[in-house]
Tab-separated table of C-alpha atoms and ligand atoms in Angstrom:
chain	number	residue	atom	x	y	z
O	292	MET	CA	81.549	-26.182	16.533
O	293	THR	CA	82.277	-25.401	19.863
O	294	ILE	CA	81.276	-22.455	21.462
O	295	ASN	CA	83.713	-21.187	24.596
O	296	ASP	CA	80.501	-18.662	25.770
O	297	THR	CA	77.777	-20.356	26.123
O	298	ILE	CA	74.519	-17.947	27.811
O	299	LEU	CA	72.235	-19.159	30.224
O	300	LEU	CA	68.849	-18.645	28.812
O	301	ASN	CA	66.710	-16.636	31.034
O	302	GLN	CA	64.419	-13.220	30.343
O	303	ALA	CA	67.283	-10.855	30.568
O	304	ASN	CA	69.415	-13.048	28.202
O	305	LEU	CA	67.113	-13.215	25.284
O	306	ALA	CA	67.551	-10.659	23.275
O	307	ALA	CA	71.458	-12.043	23.759
O	308	LEU	CA	71.168	-15.351	22.201
O	309	PRO	CA	72.518	-16.780	18.986
O	310	ASP	CA	71.000	-15.812	15.815
O	311	ASN	CA	69.719	-19.221	14.929
O	312	VAL	CA	67.366	-19.947	18.076
O	313	THR	CA	64.149	-18.071	17.638
O	314	VAL	CA	62.819	-15.965	20.637
O	315	PRO	CA	59.299	-14.821	21.664
O	316	ASN	CA	58.292	-11.635	19.701
O	317	TYR	CA	55.574	-10.854	22.196
O	318	ASP	CA	56.078	-8.813	25.545
O	319	ARG	CA	55.843	-11.728	28.425
O	320	THR	CA	55.702	-8.822	30.954
O	321	ALA	CA	52.370	-8.336	29.500
O	322	LEU	CA	51.430	-11.963	29.622
O	323	THR	CA	48.370	-13.345	31.973
O	324	ALA	CA	47.412	-17.129	32.316
O	325	GLY	CA	44.121	-18.115	30.866
O	326	ILE	CA	45.838	-21.559	31.518
O	327	VAL	CA	46.578	-24.052	33.777
O	328	HIS	CA	48.489	-27.222	33.047
O	329	ILE	CA	49.106	-29.961	35.548
O	330	GLY	CA	51.914	-32.621	34.234
O	331	GLY	CA	54.286	-30.000	32.458
O	332	GLY	CA	56.506	-32.454	31.279
O	333	GLY	CA	58.167	-32.629	27.100
O	334	PHE	CA	54.945	-33.593	25.524
O	335	HIS	CA	53.505	-31.091	27.302
O	336	ARG	CA	56.016	-28.229	26.363
O	337	SER	CA	56.314	-29.814	22.769
O	338	HIS	CA	52.735	-29.696	21.911
O	339	GLU	CA	49.917	-27.057	24.027
O	340	ALA	CA	52.263	-24.553	25.278
O	341	PHE	CA	54.241	-24.954	21.471
O	342	TYR	CA	50.475	-24.018	19.558
O	343	THR	CA	49.875	-21.526	22.312
O	344	ASP	CA	52.970	-19.621	22.084
O	345	GLU	CA	52.928	-19.396	18.595
O	346	TYR	CA	48.583	-18.184	19.286
O	347	MET	CA	50.353	-15.532	20.947
O	348	GLN	CA	53.208	-14.695	18.382
O	349	GLN	CA	50.761	-14.042	15.283
O	350	SER	CA	47.860	-12.647	17.721
O	351	GLY	CA	49.407	-10.520	19.957
O	352	ASP	CA	46.260	-11.684	22.208
O	353	LEU	CA	48.490	-12.090	25.199
O	354	SER	CA	45.600	-13.493	28.233
O	355	TRP	CA	46.847	-17.060	27.045
O	356	GLY	CA	50.269	-17.528	29.828
O	357	ILE	CA	49.725	-21.202	31.073
O	358	CYS	CA	50.266	-21.638	34.986
O	359	GLY	CA	52.391	-25.139	35.500
O	360	VAL	CA	51.256	-27.750	38.559
O	361	GLY	CA	53.335	-30.642	38.976
O	362	LEU	CA	51.421	-33.042	41.436
O	363	ARG	CA	54.158	-35.374	42.447
O	364	GLU	CA	57.601	-34.495	44.213
O	365	GLY	CA	59.815	-35.733	41.330
O	366	ASP	CA	58.688	-32.722	39.398
O	367	ARG	CA	60.263	-30.681	41.516
O	368	LYS	CA	63.485	-30.797	39.550
O	369	MET	CA	61.232	-29.457	36.392
O	370	GLN	CA	60.389	-26.385	38.993
O	371	GLY	CA	63.859	-25.912	39.825
O	372	ILE	CA	65.438	-25.626	36.305
O	373	LEU	CA	62.316	-23.596	34.650
O	374	LYS	CA	62.503	-21.025	37.973
O	375	GLU	CA	65.884	-20.263	37.372
O	376	GLN	CA	65.227	-19.753	33.453
O	377	ASP	CA	62.379	-17.326	34.148
O	378	TYR	CA	60.022	-20.105	32.502
O	379	LEU	CA	61.988	-20.120	29.485
O	380	TYR	CA	62.560	-23.356	27.521
O	381	THR	CA	64.316	-24.164	24.021
O	382	LEU	CA	62.338	-26.473	22.015
O	383	ILE	CA	64.608	-28.709	19.651
O	384	VAL	CA	62.754	-29.585	16.587
O	385	LYS	CA	64.574	-32.473	14.420
O	386	HIS	CA	63.748	-32.779	10.938
O	387	PRO	CA	64.325	-36.429	9.457
O	388	ASN	CA	67.369	-34.232	7.111
O	389	GLY	CA	69.136	-33.367	9.888
O	390	GLN	CA	67.511	-29.548	9.954
O	391	VAL	CA	66.957	-28.383	13.848
O	392	GLU	CA	65.116	-25.932	14.191
O	393	ASN	CA	65.468	-24.018	18.068
O	394	ARG	CA	62.632	-22.045	19.562
O	395	VAL	CA	62.720	-20.241	22.742
O	396	ILE	CA	58.786	-20.983	24.091
O	397	GLY	CA	57.959	-17.541	25.958
O	398	CYS	CA	53.885	-18.827	27.370
O	399	LEU	CA	54.994	-20.586	31.176
O	400	THR	CA	54.648	-17.613	33.308
O	401	ASP	CA	55.045	-19.875	36.731
O	402	PHE	CA	54.968	-23.753	38.277
O	403	LEU	CA	53.519	-24.545	41.124
O	404	LEU	CA	54.626	-27.471	42.319
O	405	SER	CA	50.996	-29.029	45.070
O	406	CYS	CA	53.073	-30.729	48.124
O	407	ASP	CA	54.814	-27.342	48.775
O	408	ASP	CA	51.650	-25.297	48.563
O	409	PRO	CA	48.342	-27.089	47.540
O	410	GLN	CA	46.500	-24.014	48.451
O	411	SER	CA	48.179	-22.047	45.985
O	412	VAL	CA	47.442	-24.516	42.924
O	413	ILE	CA	43.722	-24.260	44.251
O	414	ASP	CA	43.591	-20.409	44.080
O	415	LYS	CA	45.247	-20.178	40.864
O	416	MET	CA	42.961	-22.734	39.120
O	417	ALA	CA	39.979	-20.713	41.014
O	418	ASP	CA	40.945	-17.395	39.879
O	419	GLU	CA	38.449	-15.979	37.131
O	420	GLN	CA	40.874	-15.494	34.677
O	421	THR	CA	41.842	-18.953	34.374
O	422	LYS	CA	39.745	-20.211	31.414
O	423	ILE	CA	41.001	-23.408	30.937
O	424	VAL	CA	43.068	-26.399	33.216
O	425	SER	CA	44.214	-28.511	30.649
O	426	LEU	CA	45.700	-32.013	31.635
O	427	THR	CA	48.877	-34.469	31.012
O	428	ILE	CA	48.688	-37.078	33.214
O	429	THR	CA	49.276	-40.062	31.402
O	430	GLU	CA	46.644	-42.492	30.575
O	431	GLY	CA	47.312	-44.308	33.962
O	432	GLY	CA	46.297	-40.984	35.906
O	433	TYR	CA	42.589	-40.894	35.325
O	434	ASN	CA	42.286	-43.239	38.073
O	435	PHE	CA	39.776	-45.403	36.183
O	436	ASN	CA	38.978	-49.164	37.007
O	437	PRO	CA	38.487	-51.185	33.960
O	438	ILE	CA	37.117	-53.780	35.342
O	439	THR	CA	33.891	-51.985	36.804
O	440	ASP	CA	34.248	-49.240	33.888
O	441	GLU	CA	34.212	-47.189	37.297
O	442	PHE	CA	36.309	-44.596	39.445
O	443	ASP	CA	38.892	-46.233	41.470
O	444	PHE	CA	37.884	-45.160	44.818
O	445	GLU	CA	40.212	-47.961	46.729
O	446	HIS	CA	42.877	-46.093	45.721
O	447	PRO	CA	44.660	-44.869	48.558
O	448	ASP	CA	45.408	-41.383	47.347
O	449	VAL	CA	42.136	-41.020	46.714
O	450	ILE	CA	41.425	-42.205	50.708
O	451	HIS	CA	43.680	-39.641	51.353
O	452	ASP	CA	42.081	-36.803	48.768
O	453	LEU	CA	38.441	-37.400	50.367
O	454	ALA	CA	39.617	-36.950	53.997
O	455	ASN	CA	41.775	-34.114	53.525
O	456	PRO	CA	39.646	-31.655	50.232
O	457	ASP	CA	41.415	-28.770	51.375
O	458	SER	CA	45.200	-30.275	50.776
O	459	PRO	CA	44.655	-32.960	47.537
O	460	ARG	CA	47.024	-35.549	46.008
O	461	LEU	CA	45.278	-36.194	42.490
O	462	VAL	CA	43.995	-33.849	40.252
O	463	PHE	CA	40.066	-34.593	40.466
O	464	GLY	CA	40.904	-33.712	43.986
O	465	TYR	CA	42.277	-30.095	42.694
O	466	LEU	CA	39.735	-29.670	40.181
O	467	THR	CA	36.975	-30.266	42.434
O	468	ALA	CA	38.317	-27.670	45.042
O	469	ALA	CA	39.252	-25.360	42.775
O	470	LEU	CA	35.041	-25.758	41.064
O	471	LYS	CA	33.859	-25.001	44.077
O	472	LYS	CA	35.589	-21.727	45.086
O	473	ARG	CA	34.400	-21.072	41.863
O	474	LYS	CA	30.746	-22.338	42.183
O	475	ASP	CA	30.294	-20.468	45.526
O	476	ALA	CA	31.865	-17.209	43.680
O	477	GLY	CA	29.601	-17.174	41.989
O	478	GLN	CA	31.909	-17.427	38.780
O	479	LYS	CA	32.330	-19.452	35.470
O	480	PRO	CA	33.684	-22.651	35.212
O	481	PHE	CA	36.766	-23.454	33.140
O	482	THR	CA	37.025	-25.682	30.436
O	483	VAL	CA	38.823	-29.287	31.647
O	484	GLN	CA	40.997	-30.157	28.809
O	485	SER	CA	42.314	-33.690	28.956
O	486	CYS	CA	45.684	-33.884	26.698
O	487	ASP	CA	46.192	-37.398	27.471
O	488	ASN	CA	46.326	-40.369	24.745
O	489	ILE	CA	42.976	-42.342	25.969
O	490	GLN	CA	39.680	-42.058	23.330
O	491	HIS	CA	36.853	-39.671	24.599
O	492	ASN	CA	39.903	-38.091	26.835
O	493	GLY	CA	37.232	-35.142	27.249
O	494	ASN	CA	34.634	-38.047	28.831
O	495	MET	CA	36.847	-40.151	30.431
O	496	THR	CA	38.301	-36.887	32.397
O	497	ARG	CA	34.242	-35.947	33.166
O	498	LYS	CA	33.221	-39.246	34.327
O	499	MET	CA	35.815	-39.606	36.527
O	500	LEU	CA	35.884	-36.102	37.897
O	501	LEU	CA	31.579	-35.922	38.441
O	502	ALA	CA	32.186	-39.093	40.467
O	503	TYR	CA	34.666	-38.083	42.585
O	504	ALA	CA	33.155	-34.655	43.373
O	505	GLY	CA	29.806	-36.238	43.981
O	506	GLN	CA	31.000	-37.650	46.813
O	507	ILE	CA	32.427	-34.506	48.045
O	508	ASP	CA	29.204	-32.232	47.949
O	509	ARG	CA	26.499	-33.551	45.558
O	510	ASP	CA	25.071	-29.940	44.361
O	511	LEU	CA	28.732	-29.285	43.379
O	512	ALA	CA	28.822	-32.730	40.818
O	513	GLN	CA	25.428	-31.344	39.806
O	514	TRP	CA	26.470	-27.842	38.473
O	515	ILE	CA	29.910	-29.554	37.018
O	516	ALA	CA	27.333	-31.714	34.588
O	517	ALA	CA	25.573	-28.870	33.567
O	518	GLU	CA	28.007	-26.307	33.107
O	519	VAL	CA	32.136	-27.605	32.539
O	520	GLN	CA	32.922	-28.446	29.349
O	521	PHE	CA	35.469	-31.002	28.812
O	522	PRO	CA	36.039	-31.228	25.252
O	523	ASN	CA	37.863	-34.020	23.372
O	524	ALA	CA	40.811	-34.012	21.882
O	525	MET	CA	43.569	-36.396	19.660
O	526	VAL	CA	46.817	-35.100	20.338
O	527	ASP	CA	49.774	-35.615	18.720
O	528	ARG	CA	53.400	-34.929	18.028
O	529	ILE	CA	56.260	-36.993	19.354
O	530	THR	CA	58.766	-36.129	22.031
O	531	PRO	CA	61.599	-38.024	22.985
O	532	ALA	CA	62.597	-37.825	26.840
O	533	THR	CA	65.294	-35.121	26.910
O	534	THR	CA	68.984	-36.498	26.994
O	535	PRO	CA	72.207	-34.953	27.959
O	536	ALA	CA	73.027	-34.724	24.832
O	537	ASP	CA	70.486	-32.382	24.264
O	538	MET	CA	71.634	-30.319	26.123
O	539	ALA	CA	75.315	-30.420	25.245
O	540	TYR	CA	74.130	-29.800	21.300
O	541	LEU	CA	72.473	-26.374	22.986
O	542	ALA	CA	75.341	-25.739	24.908
O	543	ASP	CA	78.622	-26.526	22.577
O	544	ASP	CA	76.951	-25.920	19.074
O	545	ILE	CA	74.139	-23.354	19.622
O	546	GLY	CA	75.953	-21.399	22.977
O	547	VAL	CA	72.717	-21.590	25.013
O	548	GLN	CA	72.636	-23.165	28.274
O	549	ASP	CA	69.099	-24.878	29.066
O	550	ASN	CA	69.162	-27.402	31.918
O	551	TRP	CA	65.706	-28.934	30.413
O	552	PRO	CA	65.217	-27.701	27.165
O	553	VAL	CA	62.519	-30.683	24.724
O	554	VAL	CA	63.025	-32.080	21.673
O	555	CYS	CA	60.745	-33.298	19.136
O	556	GLU	CA	59.910	-33.942	15.757
O	557	PRO	CA	58.306	-31.292	13.515
O	558	PHE	CA	54.880	-32.925	12.429
O	559	LEU	CA	51.929	-31.962	15.299
O	560	GLN	CA	48.710	-32.300	15.318
O	561	TRP	CA	45.644	-30.975	17.816
O	562	ILE	CA	42.114	-32.322	16.810
O	563	ILE	CA	40.053	-30.459	19.184
O	564	GLU	CA	35.772	-30.710	19.968
O	565	ASP	CA	34.404	-27.025	19.680
O	566	LYS	CA	33.116	-26.830	23.738
O	567	PHE	CA	34.775	-25.228	25.813
O	568	SER	CA	32.787	-23.240	29.008
O	569	ASP	CA	34.125	-19.792	28.490
O	570	VAL	CA	36.614	-18.074	26.165
O	571	ARG	CA	39.616	-19.907	24.222
O	572	PRO	CA	42.380	-19.080	22.236
O	573	LEU	CA	41.571	-19.144	18.552
O	574	TRP	CA	44.978	-22.439	18.019
O	575	GLU	CA	43.133	-23.089	14.650
O	576	GLN	CA	44.605	-19.727	13.742
O	577	VAL	CA	47.852	-22.061	14.163
O	578	GLY	CA	47.282	-25.585	12.610
O	579	ALA	CA	44.543	-27.246	14.891
O	580	GLN	CA	41.317	-28.719	14.090
O	581	PHE	CA	38.020	-28.335	15.640
O	582	VAL	CA	35.587	-31.150	14.530
O	583	THR	CA	32.062	-31.867	16.425
O	584	ASP	CA	33.035	-35.073	16.371
O	585	VAL	CA	36.523	-36.124	17.308
O	586	THR	CA	35.699	-39.618	17.496
O	587	PRO	CA	37.862	-40.994	14.098
O	588	TYR	CA	40.203	-39.293	14.598
O	589	GLU	CA	41.461	-40.683	18.050
O	590	LYS	CA	40.516	-44.476	17.604
O	591	MET	CA	42.820	-44.058	13.998
O	592	LYS	CA	45.787	-42.150	16.202
O	593	ILE	CA	45.963	-43.969	19.369
O	594	ARG	CA	44.937	-47.361	17.553
O	595	LEU	CA	47.620	-46.818	14.663
O	596	LEU	CA	50.556	-44.557	16.059
O	597	ASN	CA	50.385	-45.448	20.018
O	598	ALA	CA	49.927	-48.796	20.153
O	599	GLY	CA	52.525	-49.051	17.445
O	600	HIS	CA	54.550	-48.382	19.331
O	601	SER	CA	53.897	-50.210	21.789
O	602	VAL	CA	54.369	-53.204	19.346
O	603	LEU	CA	57.859	-51.978	18.409
O	604	GLY	CA	58.702	-50.977	22.053
O	605	ILE	CA	58.191	-54.589	23.757
O	606	LEU	CA	59.008	-57.249	20.705
O	607	GLY	CA	61.692	-54.950	20.361
O	608	SER	CA	62.665	-54.563	23.792
O	609	ILE	CA	63.077	-58.420	23.884
O	610	ASP	CA	65.314	-58.127	20.389
O	611	VAL	CA	67.957	-55.919	21.796
O	612	GLN	CA	66.832	-52.852	20.094
O	613	ASP	CA	67.313	-49.509	21.266
O	614	THR	CA	64.720	-46.733	19.794
O	615	ILE	CA	61.641	-46.089	17.228
O	616	ASP	CA	63.769	-45.105	14.780
O	617	SER	CA	66.301	-48.173	14.549
O	618	ALA	CA	63.597	-50.997	15.532
O	619	VAL	CA	61.066	-50.113	12.473
O	620	GLN	CA	63.626	-49.680	9.974
O	621	GLU	CA	64.234	-53.504	10.547
O	622	PRO	CA	62.833	-54.960	7.748
O	623	LEU	CA	60.880	-57.723	9.708
O	624	PHE	CA	60.146	-55.397	12.144
O	625	GLY	CA	58.495	-52.503	9.403
O	626	ARG	CA	56.703	-55.717	8.065
O	627	TYR	CA	55.719	-56.962	11.375
O	628	LEU	CA	53.909	-53.451	12.307
O	629	ARG	CA	52.955	-52.975	8.441
O	630	LEU	CA	51.084	-56.297	9.068
O	631	PHE	CA	49.286	-55.265	12.279
O	632	MET	CA	48.286	-51.889	10.808
O	633	ASP	CA	46.912	-53.127	7.871
O	634	SER	CA	45.308	-56.696	9.017
O	635	GLU	CA	44.309	-55.845	12.651
O	636	VAL	CA	43.995	-52.153	13.354
O	637	THR	CA	42.680	-51.003	9.985
O	638	PRO	CA	39.529	-52.738	9.017
O	639	ILE	CA	38.237	-51.888	12.289
O	640	LEU	CA	38.295	-47.820	11.722
O	641	GLU	CA	35.878	-46.176	10.635
O	642	PRO	CA	36.753	-44.022	7.953
O	643	VAL	CA	38.046	-40.400	9.030
O	644	PRO	CA	37.106	-37.246	7.404
O	645	GLY	CA	39.792	-35.560	5.323
O	646	ILE	CA	42.837	-38.680	6.111
O	647	GLU	CA	43.499	-40.961	3.655
O	648	LEU	CA	44.537	-44.357	5.881
O	649	ALA	CA	47.247	-45.582	3.718
O	650	GLN	CA	48.935	-42.473	3.570
O	651	TYR	CA	48.319	-41.772	7.078
O	652	LYS	CA	49.770	-45.233	8.250
O	653	ASP	CA	53.023	-44.054	5.511
O	654	VAL	CA	53.766	-40.823	7.052
O	655	LEU	CA	53.500	-42.781	10.766
O	656	PHE	CA	56.482	-44.821	9.215
O	657	GLU	CA	58.321	-41.878	7.787
O	658	ARG	CA	57.954	-40.072	11.688
O	659	PHE	CA	59.188	-43.418	13.230
O	660	ALA	CA	62.216	-43.692	10.921
O	661	ASN	CA	63.361	-39.772	11.526
O	662	PRO	CA	66.581	-40.654	12.206
O	663	ASN	CA	67.170	-38.217	14.739
O	664	ILE	CA	64.398	-38.341	17.007
O	665	LYS	CA	65.772	-41.361	19.166
O	666	ASP	CA	63.048	-41.943	21.036
O	667	SER	CA	63.834	-44.896	23.592
O	668	LEU	CA	62.270	-48.148	23.703
O	669	SER	CA	62.398	-47.238	27.357
O	670	ARG	CA	60.454	-44.413	27.515
O	671	ILE	CA	58.166	-46.320	25.320
O	672	CYS	CA	57.541	-49.256	27.422
O	673	LEU	CA	56.955	-46.761	30.443
O	674	GLU	CA	54.075	-47.780	32.274
O	675	SER	CA	53.428	-50.322	29.700
O	676	SER	CA	50.602	-51.577	32.035
O	677	SER	CA	48.467	-48.878	31.042
O	678	LYS	CA	49.522	-47.949	27.245
O	679	VAL	CA	48.658	-52.390	26.840
O	680	SER	CA	45.746	-51.674	27.871
O	681	THR	CA	44.355	-48.138	26.257
O	682	PHE	CA	46.422	-48.952	22.977
O	683	LEU	CA	46.405	-52.356	21.882
O	684	LEU	CA	43.313	-54.409	24.248
O	685	PRO	CA	40.811	-52.882	22.365
O	686	THR	CA	41.967	-53.798	18.987
O	687	LEU	CA	41.962	-56.827	20.308
O	688	LEU	CA	39.364	-57.499	21.816
O	689	GLU	CA	37.103	-55.872	18.498
O	690	ASN	CA	38.953	-58.462	16.447
O	691	LEU	CA	37.699	-60.918	18.695
O	692	ALA	CA	34.232	-60.156	18.077
O	693	ASN	CA	34.155	-59.382	14.474
O	694	GLU	CA	36.227	-62.493	13.670
O	695	GLY	CA	39.052	-60.280	12.788
O	696	LYS	CA	42.394	-60.928	12.610
O	697	ILE	CA	44.467	-61.261	16.171
O	698	GLU	CA	47.685	-62.715	15.555
O	699	CYS	CA	50.397	-59.887	15.834
O	700	ALA	CA	48.890	-58.551	19.002
O	701	THR	CA	48.537	-61.498	20.376
O	702	LEU	CA	51.934	-62.332	20.081
O	703	VAL	CA	52.630	-59.110	21.255
O	704	ILE	CA	50.551	-59.567	24.661
O	705	ALA	CA	53.079	-63.332	24.818
O	706	ALA	CA	56.061	-61.463	24.231
O	707	TRP	CA	55.235	-58.679	26.988
O	708	CYS	CA	54.438	-61.613	29.614
O	709	TYR	CA	57.735	-63.521	27.924
O	710	TYR	CA	59.713	-59.719	28.734
O	711	ASN	CA	58.075	-59.601	32.798
O	712	ASP	CA	59.165	-62.589	33.797
O	713	LYS	CA	62.501	-62.587	32.403
O	714	ARG	CA	63.128	-59.126	32.595
O	715	VAL	CA	65.902	-59.685	30.317
O	716	ASN	CA	66.783	-58.986	26.816
O	717	LEU	CA	67.540	-62.064	24.699
O	718	ASN	CA	71.027	-61.018	25.155
O	719	GLY	CA	70.342	-61.465	28.920
O	720	GLN	CA	71.140	-57.931	29.624
O	721	PRO	CA	68.298	-56.504	32.043
O	722	LEU	CA	65.526	-54.790	30.791
O	723	ASP	CA	64.751	-51.316	31.917
O	724	ILE	CA	61.191	-51.417	33.287
O	725	ASN	CA	59.146	-48.372	35.024
O	726	ASP	CA	55.458	-49.760	35.451
O	727	VAL	CA	53.330	-49.494	38.399
O	728	MET	CA	52.226	-52.323	38.647
O	729	ALA	CA	56.177	-53.692	37.754
O	730	ASP	CA	55.579	-56.710	40.601
O	731	GLU	CA	52.431	-57.530	40.067
O	732	LEU	CA	53.226	-58.215	36.195
O	733	HIS	CA	56.347	-60.093	37.329
O	734	SER	CA	54.657	-62.032	39.490
O	735	ALA	CA	51.773	-63.259	37.266
O	736	ALA	CA	54.237	-63.661	34.349
O	737	GLU	CA	56.733	-65.805	36.080
O	738	GLN	CA	54.381	-68.326	37.038
O	739	THR	CA	53.673	-68.672	32.938
O	740	ALA	CA	56.275	-72.147	32.959
O	741	ARG	CA	53.597	-73.695	35.196
O	742	GLU	CA	50.199	-72.499	33.888
O	743	PRO	CA	50.650	-71.375	31.005
O	744	LEU	CA	47.565	-68.718	30.877
O	745	ALA	CA	48.826	-67.343	34.452
O	746	PHE	CA	49.683	-63.590	33.077
O	747	LEU	CA	46.783	-63.429	31.523
O	748	GLN	CA	44.420	-63.435	35.181
O	749	LEU	CA	45.661	-59.386	35.639
O	750	GLU	CA	42.594	-58.099	34.636
O	751	SER	CA	42.368	-54.407	35.022
O	752	ILE	CA	44.697	-54.766	31.940
O	753	PHE	CA	43.335	-58.045	30.399
O	754	SER	CA	39.592	-57.435	30.723
O	755	ASP	CA	37.686	-60.525	29.826
O	756	VAL	CA	40.397	-61.537	26.556
O	757	LYS	CA	41.108	-64.880	28.185
O	758	SER	CA	37.437	-66.257	27.896
O	759	HIS	CA	37.445	-65.845	24.370
O	760	PRO	CA	38.920	-69.297	23.579
O	761	ARG	CA	40.107	-68.276	19.923
O	762	PHE	CA	42.356	-66.108	21.641
O	763	VAL	CA	43.372	-68.767	24.515
O	764	THR	CA	44.757	-71.064	21.541
O	765	GLU	CA	46.872	-68.214	19.702
O	766	TYR	CA	48.650	-66.929	23.264
O	767	GLN	CA	49.275	-70.354	23.909
O	768	LYS	CA	50.717	-71.835	21.315
O	769	GLN	CA	52.509	-68.176	21.096
O	770	ILE	CA	53.761	-68.909	24.346
O	771	ASP	CA	54.873	-72.858	24.275
O	772	ILE	CA	57.277	-71.175	21.282
O	773	LEU	CA	58.585	-68.240	22.776
O	774	TYR	CA	59.405	-70.281	26.444
O	775	ARG	CA	60.451	-72.589	24.550
O	776	ASN	CA	62.819	-70.992	22.194
O	777	GLY	CA	63.495	-67.329	23.237
O	778	ASP	CA	63.237	-66.493	19.470
O	779	ILE	CA	60.977	-63.687	19.213
O	780	LYS	CA	62.116	-63.001	15.977
O	781	SER	CA	61.391	-66.355	14.220
O	782	GLN	CA	57.324	-66.317	15.335
O	783	MET	CA	57.274	-62.569	13.973
O	784	GLN	CA	58.748	-63.957	10.604
O	785	LYS	CA	56.114	-67.233	10.668
O	786	ILE	CA	53.610	-64.341	11.172
O	787	VAL	CA	54.747	-62.371	8.720
O	788	ASP	CA	55.130	-65.078	6.270
O	789	GLN	CA	51.958	-67.342	6.387
O	790	ALA	CA	50.135	-63.517	6.277
O	791	SER	CA	51.800	-62.756	2.193
G	894	CS2	C1	54.105	-43.110	23.310
G	894	CS2	C2	53.684	-41.347	23.080
G	894	CS2	O1	54.300	-43.021	25.348
G	894	CS2	C3	54.019	-43.738	24.306
G	894	CS2	O2	53.845	-44.942	23.935
G	894	CS2	O3	53.339	-43.696	21.568
G	894	CS2	O4	54.399	-41.013	23.709
G	894	CS2	C4	53.458	-41.079	21.578
G	894	CS2	O5	54.993	-40.688	21.443
G	894	CS2	C5	52.830	-39.989	21.422
G	894	CS2	O6	51.258	-40.104	21.914
G	894	CS2	C6	52.620	-39.000	19.736
G	894	CS2	O7	52.057	-37.871	19.992
């Protein structure tokens, strides 16, 4: 079906949208922004914004509007589109059976771009109305140096921010400046709520912020340590990159013109530690779970789902796969992934209250196989340098320490070296590599033919894994075979066969 007259998504047109689009049932003019969110990409809009929109629909408590903030010039396009649409966007939820739900999310109230007006961002965060500042700044955004285990003060943007505290570039500069204003005004602080896939994401944020703020003002850092809460949380909803086809679907099949909708799966999960500096939305009324210790949940999710994505992403990219659903449905890839999960990850997971791990993994396979979520391997491999070190390396290191199995993860590291060295797939087509460390990855990897362990010199990713003889033997063996025949599948097959 093609609809000739499309309706532009904006506040004035909400009532005229077709019946198969759900719209906010609350009065958006009465919204106040209790949340400032830094980094408003697809995941934030399918997850925290969805929960918050649903909470406001059900409770009528309109104090939880979300003011988005973009810290990068690259966020300008989104800011422009959201502004034109009165900060409305469509969430397209795609079920595995083909059912699609179109829902307009109404909880965004504004979107500020820090490079245009840093003070307005600091003022918004410092406004007493703001109870929570939440973050999706990606795993690499925490400015953590894995070699020293500390905040990286050498980063050029940090050097800039320390010299220019009123016009910072990084999130820690904004949090510090805004919390300083709150403290100086004698106000309560906001909660800082990380929504990134990092184990103990709240503790990590706290540690990084205290290190940075301590350089600016030691009393402030002490006040933050005593007064500000940083709840740890596990976040989950697969949200592929929006494509032109998604916009065309809304325009042609539904009759709505939305220039930046978000697509996601129906599954969603948010498990949060219940410690907040001030009031919070009652997200538990709309499916979030509050617990005292989120550790087992976050470890399970990051080590199975996120690492599982990287396993398929890296191996699949070399083997000419495009998307997670097609890769996981390839029997060899499916078996390899399950072996990785069962023999390398599951043994190091603690019991997870209320969750049966075998069933959790079965559900993961169903989610990955959703044929309507075309999650591209290039999205999955985006910034793999921080993903490999966050999602995969810790599992490898724990297994090395515990005499656990390491074959599946080791082949992924060897394959990732090959991927960064050759930069083409098995058909000779160029790989789409987007990584802040792309040059370093390439120059370390391309030495492999002469020096087989060269790639592992990148300690900020691989930590001290090269000091483990068992890993080195296995890695070298995998590298030798891969560089001899480039046949990733036969190596995967061998590992799967040996295990059965
Ligand atoms: C993915 C995540 O980026 C990645 O590598 O694993 O974006 C994943 O889809 C989400 O964490 C799902 O909750």
